[in-house]
Amino acid sequence: MMESDPTCVPDEVDFPYAFTLSWQVCLPHAQGVCFGTVQAAHCSHKVLNADEIPRAAGHAVRAAIDGQLRHFEQREGDAQKTLLDSAFILQLPGETEIETHWRLLKEVEQRLGPVLVACLCGSRRYNLHFPSSDHALLVVYAAKDILYSLQTKKENCLHPDYTLMEVARFVELLLEGDPRMVESLFLHDRESLSARAEKEPS
């Protein structure tokens, strides 16, 4: 993108005009547009820096890039919609993370079974978080229906993210020595939650 109008530099015989450019990346790495595949671009893929290409070829390349960008935006939008549609719960507008956590625990108990362990996981457990980091939650429940046994549901792309794990799977990981699961049994009170606490946050 050209950020300034061209200016003339008389002392530069080979390149008397100069202007400021900024490079913008709008497509994922290695998933861009190969100019050689754009028929109207002709041999634009063979040009060097500062070489000119015909206006029609430039428009064809730009149209191909825009088309590829729309494709990726559509794909990302579809993936986000699928994620939201399949989520166990979503954070409500104006709801804090802790309020979302309490609502999550209630929903787990109502729909899946009693909550046995609920604790922070991720960066905040190890004090490696940034101020903007969310409070990722691990919830272990005892399935009241055999259909939900040995199931794990991870929502890593939501805010705040959470992992729902059936106790049978939790025990399997404990027996395997998974440090994340072992640590979950020895956390301080401030890192643990309980769906059956006598007093809930207002």
PDB file of C-alpha atoms in Angstrom:
ATOM      1  CA  MET A   1       0.000   0.000   0.000  1.00  0.00           C
ATOM      2  CA  MET A   2       1.407   3.410  -0.983  1.00  0.00           C
ATOM      3  CA  GLU A   3       1.446   5.661   2.085  1.00  0.00           C
ATOM      4  CA  SER A   4       2.758   8.858   0.506  1.00  0.00           C
ATOM      5  CA  ASP A   5       2.687  10.639  -2.834  1.00  0.00           C
ATOM      6  CA  PRO A   6       5.778  10.217  -5.037  1.00  0.00           C
ATOM      7  CA  THR A   7       8.493  12.802  -4.517  1.00  0.00           C
ATOM      8  CA  CYS A   8      11.229  13.673  -6.959  1.00  0.00           C
ATOM      9  CA  VAL A   9      14.835  13.133  -5.901  1.00  0.00           C
ATOM     10  CA  PRO A  10      16.937  14.711  -8.717  1.00  0.00           C
ATOM     11  CA  ASP A  11      20.224  13.228  -7.495  1.00  0.00           C
ATOM     12  CA  GLU A  12      18.873   9.699  -7.970  1.00  0.00           C
ATOM     13  CA  VAL A  13      19.388   9.242 -11.697  1.00  0.00           C
ATOM     14  CA  ASP A  14      18.157   5.652 -11.926  1.00  0.00           C
ATOM     15  CA  PHE A  15      15.133   6.082  -9.634  1.00  0.00           C
ATOM     16  CA  PRO A  16      14.279   9.812  -9.379  1.00  0.00           C
ATOM     17  CA  TYR A  17      10.894   9.277  -7.737  1.00  0.00           C
ATOM     18  CA  ALA A  18      10.421   7.858  -4.253  1.00  0.00           C
ATOM     19  CA  PHE A  19       7.407   7.057  -2.086  1.00  0.00           C
ATOM     20  CA  THR A  20       6.681   5.174   1.112  1.00  0.00           C
ATOM     21  CA  LEU A  21       5.197   1.679   0.996  1.00  0.00           C
ATOM     22  CA  SER A  22       3.751  -0.533   3.699  1.00  0.00           C
ATOM     23  CA  TRP A  23       3.374  -4.281   3.265  1.00  0.00           C
ATOM     24  CA  GLN A  24       0.136  -5.850   4.380  1.00  0.00           C
ATOM     25  CA  VAL A  25      -0.493  -9.577   4.779  1.00  0.00           C
ATOM     26  CA  CYS A  26      -4.105 -10.557   4.262  1.00  0.00           C
ATOM     27  CA  LEU A  27      -3.790 -14.262   3.451  1.00  0.00           C
ATOM     28  CA  PRO A  28      -2.429 -17.147   5.563  1.00  0.00           C
ATOM     29  CA  HIS A  29       1.174 -18.192   5.051  1.00  0.00           C
ATOM     30  CA  ALA A  30       1.707 -20.420   1.993  1.00  0.00           C
ATOM     31  CA  GLN A  31      -1.975 -20.070   1.043  1.00  0.00           C
ATOM     32  CA  GLY A  32      -1.788 -16.993  -1.099  1.00  0.00           C
ATOM     33  CA  VAL A  33      -2.356 -16.547  -4.838  1.00  0.00           C
ATOM     34  CA  CYS A  34       0.154 -17.813  -7.391  1.00  0.00           C
ATOM     35  CA  PHE A  35       0.281 -15.100 -10.018  1.00  0.00           C
ATOM     36  CA  GLY A  36       1.165 -17.702 -12.627  1.00  0.00           C
ATOM     37  CA  THR A  37      -2.278 -19.263 -12.239  1.00  0.00           C
ATOM     38  CA  VAL A  38      -4.089 -15.960 -12.914  1.00  0.00           C
ATOM     39  CA  GLN A  39      -4.678 -16.091 -16.648  1.00  0.00           C
ATOM     40  CA  ALA A  40      -5.177 -12.356 -17.141  1.00  0.00           C
ATOM     41  CA  ALA A  41      -1.954 -11.614 -15.225  1.00  0.00           C
ATOM     42  CA  HIS A  42       0.124 -13.036 -18.084  1.00  0.00           C
ATOM     43  CA  CYS A  43       3.795 -13.074 -16.999  1.00  0.00           C
ATOM     44  CA  SER A  44       3.389 -10.909 -13.896  1.00  0.00           C
ATOM     45  CA  HIS A  45       4.849 -13.697 -11.740  1.00  0.00           C
ATOM     46  CA  LYS A  46       8.196 -13.172 -13.460  1.00  0.00           C
ATOM     47  CA  VAL A  47       8.606  -9.442 -12.767  1.00  0.00           C
ATOM     48  CA  LEU A  48      11.216  -8.039 -10.407  1.00  0.00           C
ATOM     49  CA  ASN A  49      10.878  -5.366  -7.720  1.00  0.00           C
ATOM     50  CA  ALA A  50      10.045  -1.922  -9.173  1.00  0.00           C
ATOM     51  CA  ASP A  51       9.022  -3.414 -12.530  1.00  0.00           C
ATOM     52  CA  GLU A  52       5.702  -2.284 -13.939  1.00  0.00           C
ATOM     53  CA  ILE A  53       2.924  -4.578 -15.051  1.00  0.00           C
ATOM     54  CA  PRO A  54      -0.080  -3.710 -17.239  1.00  0.00           C
ATOM     55  CA  ARG A  55      -3.041  -2.184 -15.412  1.00  0.00           C
ATOM     56  CA  ALA A  56      -5.322  -5.044 -16.471  1.00  0.00           C
ATOM     57  CA  ALA A  57      -2.853  -7.586 -15.084  1.00  0.00           C
ATOM     58  CA  GLY A  58      -2.665  -5.697 -11.781  1.00  0.00           C
ATOM     59  CA  HIS A  59      -6.439  -5.640 -11.481  1.00  0.00           C
ATOM     60  CA  ALA A  60      -6.597  -9.365 -12.255  1.00  0.00           C
ATOM     61  CA  VAL A  61      -4.061 -10.178  -9.543  1.00  0.00           C
ATOM     62  CA  ARG A  62      -5.870  -7.963  -7.034  1.00  0.00           C
ATOM     63  CA  ALA A  63      -9.201  -9.606  -7.883  1.00  0.00           C
ATOM     64  CA  ALA A  64      -7.658 -13.052  -7.357  1.00  0.00           C
ATOM     65  CA  ILE A  65      -6.280 -12.005  -3.958  1.00  0.00           C
ATOM     66  CA  ASP A  66      -9.625 -10.501  -2.926  1.00  0.00           C
ATOM     67  CA  GLY A  67     -11.402 -13.682  -4.000  1.00  0.00           C
ATOM     68  CA  GLN A  68      -9.021 -15.834  -1.977  1.00  0.00           C
ATOM     69  CA  LEU A  69      -9.455 -13.551   1.026  1.00  0.00           C
ATOM     70  CA  ARG A  70     -13.261 -13.842   0.822  1.00  0.00           C
ATOM     71  CA  HIS A  71     -12.884 -17.620   0.683  1.00  0.00           C
ATOM     72  CA  PHE A  72     -10.854 -17.681   3.895  1.00  0.00           C
ATOM     73  CA  GLU A  73     -13.169 -15.214   5.631  1.00  0.00           C
ATOM     74  CA  GLN A  74     -16.148 -17.399   4.720  1.00  0.00           C
ATOM     75  CA  ARG A  75     -14.365 -20.507   5.963  1.00  0.00           C
ATOM     76  CA  GLU A  76     -13.413 -18.831   9.247  1.00  0.00           C
ATOM     77  CA  GLY A  77     -16.959 -17.549   9.673  1.00  0.00           C
ATOM     78  CA  ASP A  78     -18.388 -21.030   9.124  1.00  0.00           C
ATOM     79  CA  ALA A  79     -15.912 -22.527  11.599  1.00  0.00           C
ATOM     80  CA  GLN A  80     -16.789 -19.905  14.227  1.00  0.00           C
ATOM     81  CA  LYS A  81     -20.511 -20.536  13.738  1.00  0.00           C
ATOM     82  CA  THR A  82     -19.978 -24.285  14.122  1.00  0.00           C
ATOM     83  CA  LEU A  83     -17.993 -23.660  17.311  1.00  0.00           C
ATOM     84  CA  LEU A  84     -20.679 -21.411  18.800  1.00  0.00           C
ATOM     85  CA  ASP A  85     -23.473 -23.778  17.821  1.00  0.00           C
ATOM     86  CA  SER A  86     -21.720 -26.723  19.479  1.00  0.00           C
ATOM     87  CA  ALA A  87     -20.620 -24.892  22.643  1.00  0.00           C
ATOM     88  CA  PHE A  88     -21.904 -26.170  25.974  1.00  0.00           C
ATOM     89  CA  ILE A  89     -22.539 -22.594  27.101  1.00  0.00           C
ATOM     90  CA  LEU A  90     -21.552 -19.141  25.856  1.00  0.00           C
ATOM     91  CA  GLN A  91     -20.628 -16.079  27.850  1.00  0.00           C
ATOM     92  CA  LEU A  92     -23.576 -13.678  27.962  1.00  0.00           C
ATOM     93  CA  PRO A  93     -23.216  -9.947  27.195  1.00  0.00           C
ATOM     94  CA  GLY A  94     -22.134  -8.089  30.331  1.00  0.00           C
ATOM     95  CA  GLU A  95     -21.352 -11.316  32.165  1.00  0.00           C
ATOM     96  CA  THR A  96     -18.023 -11.602  33.991  1.00  0.00           C
ATOM     97  CA  GLU A  97     -15.813 -14.665  33.693  1.00  0.00           C
ATOM     98  CA  ILE A  98     -16.546 -15.784  37.246  1.00  0.00           C
ATOM     99  CA  GLU A  99     -20.284 -15.448  36.584  1.00  0.00           C
ATOM    100  CA  THR A 100     -19.863 -17.556  33.457  1.00  0.00           C
ATOM    101  CA  HIS A 101     -17.985 -20.155  35.520  1.00  0.00           C
ATOM    102  CA  TRP A 102     -20.758 -20.409  38.105  1.00  0.00           C
ATOM    103  CA  ARG A 103     -23.377 -20.745  35.379  1.00  0.00           C
ATOM    104  CA  LEU A 104     -21.238 -23.391  33.675  1.00  0.00           C
ATOM    105  CA  LEU A 105     -21.026 -25.436  36.878  1.00  0.00           C
ATOM    106  CA  LYS A 106     -24.784 -25.250  37.359  1.00  0.00           C
ATOM    107  CA  GLU A 107     -25.392 -26.340  33.770  1.00  0.00           C
ATOM    108  CA  VAL A 108     -22.969 -29.254  34.124  1.00  0.00           C
ATOM    109  CA  GLU A 109     -24.742 -30.469  37.250  1.00  0.00           C
ATOM    110  CA  GLN A 110     -28.166 -30.149  35.660  1.00  0.00           C
ATOM    111  CA  ARG A 111     -27.336 -31.664  32.275  1.00  0.00           C
ATOM    112  CA  LEU A 112     -24.376 -34.012  32.805  1.00  0.00           C
ATOM    113  CA  GLY A 113     -23.960 -34.905  36.474  1.00  0.00           C
ATOM    114  CA  PRO A 114     -22.439 -33.810  39.794  1.00  0.00           C
ATOM    115  CA  VAL A 115     -19.305 -31.654  39.626  1.00  0.00           C
ATOM    116  CA  LEU A 116     -16.420 -33.265  41.511  1.00  0.00           C
ATOM    117  CA  VAL A 117     -13.527 -30.945  40.666  1.00  0.00           C
ATOM    118  CA  ALA A 118     -13.567 -27.422  39.264  1.00  0.00           C
ATOM    119  CA  CYS A 119     -10.290 -25.535  39.083  1.00  0.00           C
ATOM    120  CA  LEU A 120      -8.252 -23.132  37.024  1.00  0.00           C
ATOM    121  CA  CYS A 121      -6.009 -24.507  34.320  1.00  0.00           C
ATOM    122  CA  GLY A 122      -3.746 -22.982  31.722  1.00  0.00           C
ATOM    123  CA  SER A 123      -1.495 -19.977  32.275  1.00  0.00           C
ATOM    124  CA  ARG A 124      -3.187 -18.671  35.432  1.00  0.00           C
ATOM    125  CA  ARG A 125      -2.576 -21.925  37.269  1.00  0.00           C
ATOM    126  CA  TYR A 126       1.182 -21.406  36.862  1.00  0.00           C
ATOM    127  CA  ASN A 127       1.188 -17.619  37.295  1.00  0.00           C
ATOM    128  CA  LEU A 128       2.346 -17.228  33.691  1.00  0.00           C
ATOM    129  CA  HIS A 129      -0.641 -15.238  32.522  1.00  0.00           C
ATOM    130  CA  PHE A 130      -0.944 -11.762  31.070  1.00  0.00           C
ATOM    131  CA  PRO A 131      -3.473  -9.261  32.460  1.00  0.00           C
ATOM    132  CA  SER A 132      -5.698  -9.999  29.464  1.00  0.00           C
ATOM    133  CA  SER A 133      -5.506 -13.785  29.854  1.00  0.00           C
ATOM    134  CA  ASP A 134      -8.818 -15.469  30.539  1.00  0.00           C
ATOM    135  CA  HIS A 135      -9.532 -17.839  33.439  1.00  0.00           C
ATOM    136  CA  ALA A 136      -9.538 -21.252  31.771  1.00  0.00           C
ATOM    137  CA  LEU A 137     -11.495 -23.796  33.785  1.00  0.00           C
ATOM    138  CA  LEU A 138     -11.231 -27.569  34.187  1.00  0.00           C
ATOM    139  CA  VAL A 139     -14.485 -29.217  35.294  1.00  0.00           C
ATOM    140  CA  VAL A 140     -14.595 -32.892  36.279  1.00  0.00           C
ATOM    141  CA  TYR A 141     -18.063 -34.406  36.629  1.00  0.00           C
ATOM    142  CA  ALA A 142     -19.599 -37.807  37.365  1.00  0.00           C
ATOM    143  CA  ALA A 143     -21.850 -38.672  34.433  1.00  0.00           C
ATOM    144  CA  LYS A 144     -25.414 -39.551  35.390  1.00  0.00           C
ATOM    145  CA  ASP A 145     -25.905 -41.057  31.924  1.00  0.00           C
ATOM    146  CA  ILE A 146     -23.609 -43.711  30.444  1.00  0.00           C
ATOM    147  CA  LEU A 147     -23.673 -41.781  27.157  1.00  0.00           C
ATOM    148  CA  TYR A 148     -21.562 -39.052  28.785  1.00  0.00           C
ATOM    149  CA  SER A 149     -18.965 -41.354  30.353  1.00  0.00           C
ATOM    150  CA  LEU A 150     -15.344 -41.086  29.188  1.00  0.00           C
ATOM    151  CA  GLN A 151     -16.200 -37.881  27.338  1.00  0.00           C
ATOM    152  CA  THR A 152     -14.068 -34.748  27.240  1.00  0.00           C
ATOM    153  CA  LYS A 153     -15.230 -31.476  25.722  1.00  0.00           C
ATOM    154  CA  LYS A 154     -12.667 -28.734  25.200  1.00  0.00           C
ATOM    155  CA  GLU A 155     -13.666 -25.200  24.254  1.00  0.00           C
ATOM    156  CA  ASN A 156     -10.260 -23.604  23.711  1.00  0.00           C
ATOM    157  CA  CYS A 157     -11.480 -20.987  21.235  1.00  0.00           C
ATOM    158  CA  LEU A 158     -14.147 -19.499  23.463  1.00  0.00           C
ATOM    159  CA  HIS A 159     -13.746 -16.810  26.096  1.00  0.00           C
ATOM    160  CA  PRO A 160     -13.397 -17.881  28.792  1.00  0.00           C
ATOM    161  CA  ASP A 161     -12.380 -21.343  27.632  1.00  0.00           C
ATOM    162  CA  TYR A 162     -13.148 -24.474  29.594  1.00  0.00           C
ATOM    163  CA  THR A 163     -12.686 -28.245  29.561  1.00  0.00           C
ATOM    164  CA  LEU A 164     -15.431 -30.618  30.680  1.00  0.00           C
ATOM    165  CA  MET A 165     -14.088 -34.056  31.640  1.00  0.00           C
ATOM    166  CA  GLU A 166     -15.953 -37.118  32.853  1.00  0.00           C
ATOM    167  CA  VAL A 167     -14.449 -38.578  36.038  1.00  0.00           C
ATOM    168  CA  ALA A 168     -13.617 -41.935  34.432  1.00  0.00           C
ATOM    169  CA  ARG A 169     -11.366 -40.173  31.945  1.00  0.00           C
ATOM    170  CA  PHE A 170      -9.940 -38.015  34.727  1.00  0.00           C
ATOM    171  CA  VAL A 171      -9.004 -41.167  36.682  1.00  0.00           C
ATOM    172  CA  GLU A 172      -7.406 -42.690  33.585  1.00  0.00           C
ATOM    173  CA  LEU A 173      -5.188 -39.633  33.202  1.00  0.00           C
ATOM    174  CA  LEU A 174      -4.340 -39.736  36.907  1.00  0.00           C
ATOM    175  CA  LEU A 175      -3.231 -43.360  36.577  1.00  0.00           C
ATOM    176  CA  GLU A 176      -1.111 -42.374  33.590  1.00  0.00           C
ATOM    177  CA  GLY A 177       0.569 -39.720  35.737  1.00  0.00           C
ATOM    178  CA  ASP A 178      -0.675 -36.734  33.763  1.00  0.00           C
ATOM    179  CA  PRO A 179       0.795 -33.830  35.792  1.00  0.00           C
ATOM    180  CA  ARG A 180      -2.097 -31.481  34.944  1.00  0.00           C
ATOM    181  CA  MET A 181      -4.596 -33.861  36.496  1.00  0.00           C
ATOM    182  CA  VAL A 182      -2.431 -34.660  39.532  1.00  0.00           C
ATOM    183  CA  GLU A 183      -1.897 -30.951  40.185  1.00  0.00           C
ATOM    184  CA  SER A 184      -5.660 -30.415  40.082  1.00  0.00           C
ATOM    185  CA  LEU A 185      -5.972 -32.360  43.345  1.00  0.00           C
ATOM    186  CA  PHE A 186      -3.488 -30.163  45.220  1.00  0.00           C
ATOM    187  CA  LEU A 187      -4.420 -26.593  44.341  1.00  0.00           C
ATOM    188  CA  HIS A 188      -4.912 -23.753  46.790  1.00  0.00           C
ATOM    189  CA  ASP A 189      -8.447 -22.636  47.562  1.00  0.00           C
ATOM    190  CA  ARG A 190      -8.111 -19.571  45.364  1.00  0.00           C
ATOM    191  CA  GLU A 191      -7.527 -21.823  42.355  1.00  0.00           C
ATOM    192  CA  SER A 192     -10.492 -24.100  43.023  1.00  0.00           C
ATOM    193  CA  LEU A 193     -14.239 -23.725  42.699  1.00  0.00           C
ATOM    194  CA  SER A 194     -17.152 -25.780  43.924  1.00  0.00           C
ATOM    195  CA  ALA A 195     -20.623 -25.954  42.447  1.00  0.00           C
ATOM    196  CA  ARG A 196     -21.960 -26.711  45.937  1.00  0.00           C
ATOM    197  CA  ALA A 197     -20.447 -23.733  47.732  1.00  0.00           C
ATOM    198  CA  GLU A 198     -22.732 -22.339  50.413  1.00  0.00           C
ATOM    199  CA  LYS A 199     -22.389 -18.817  49.114  1.00  0.00           C
ATOM    200  CA  GLU A 200     -22.263 -17.937  45.457  1.00  0.00           C
ATOM    201  CA  PRO A 201     -21.110 -14.611  44.015  1.00  0.00           C
ATOM    202  CA  SER A 202     -23.954 -12.129  43.578  1.00  0.00           C
TER     203      SER A 202
END
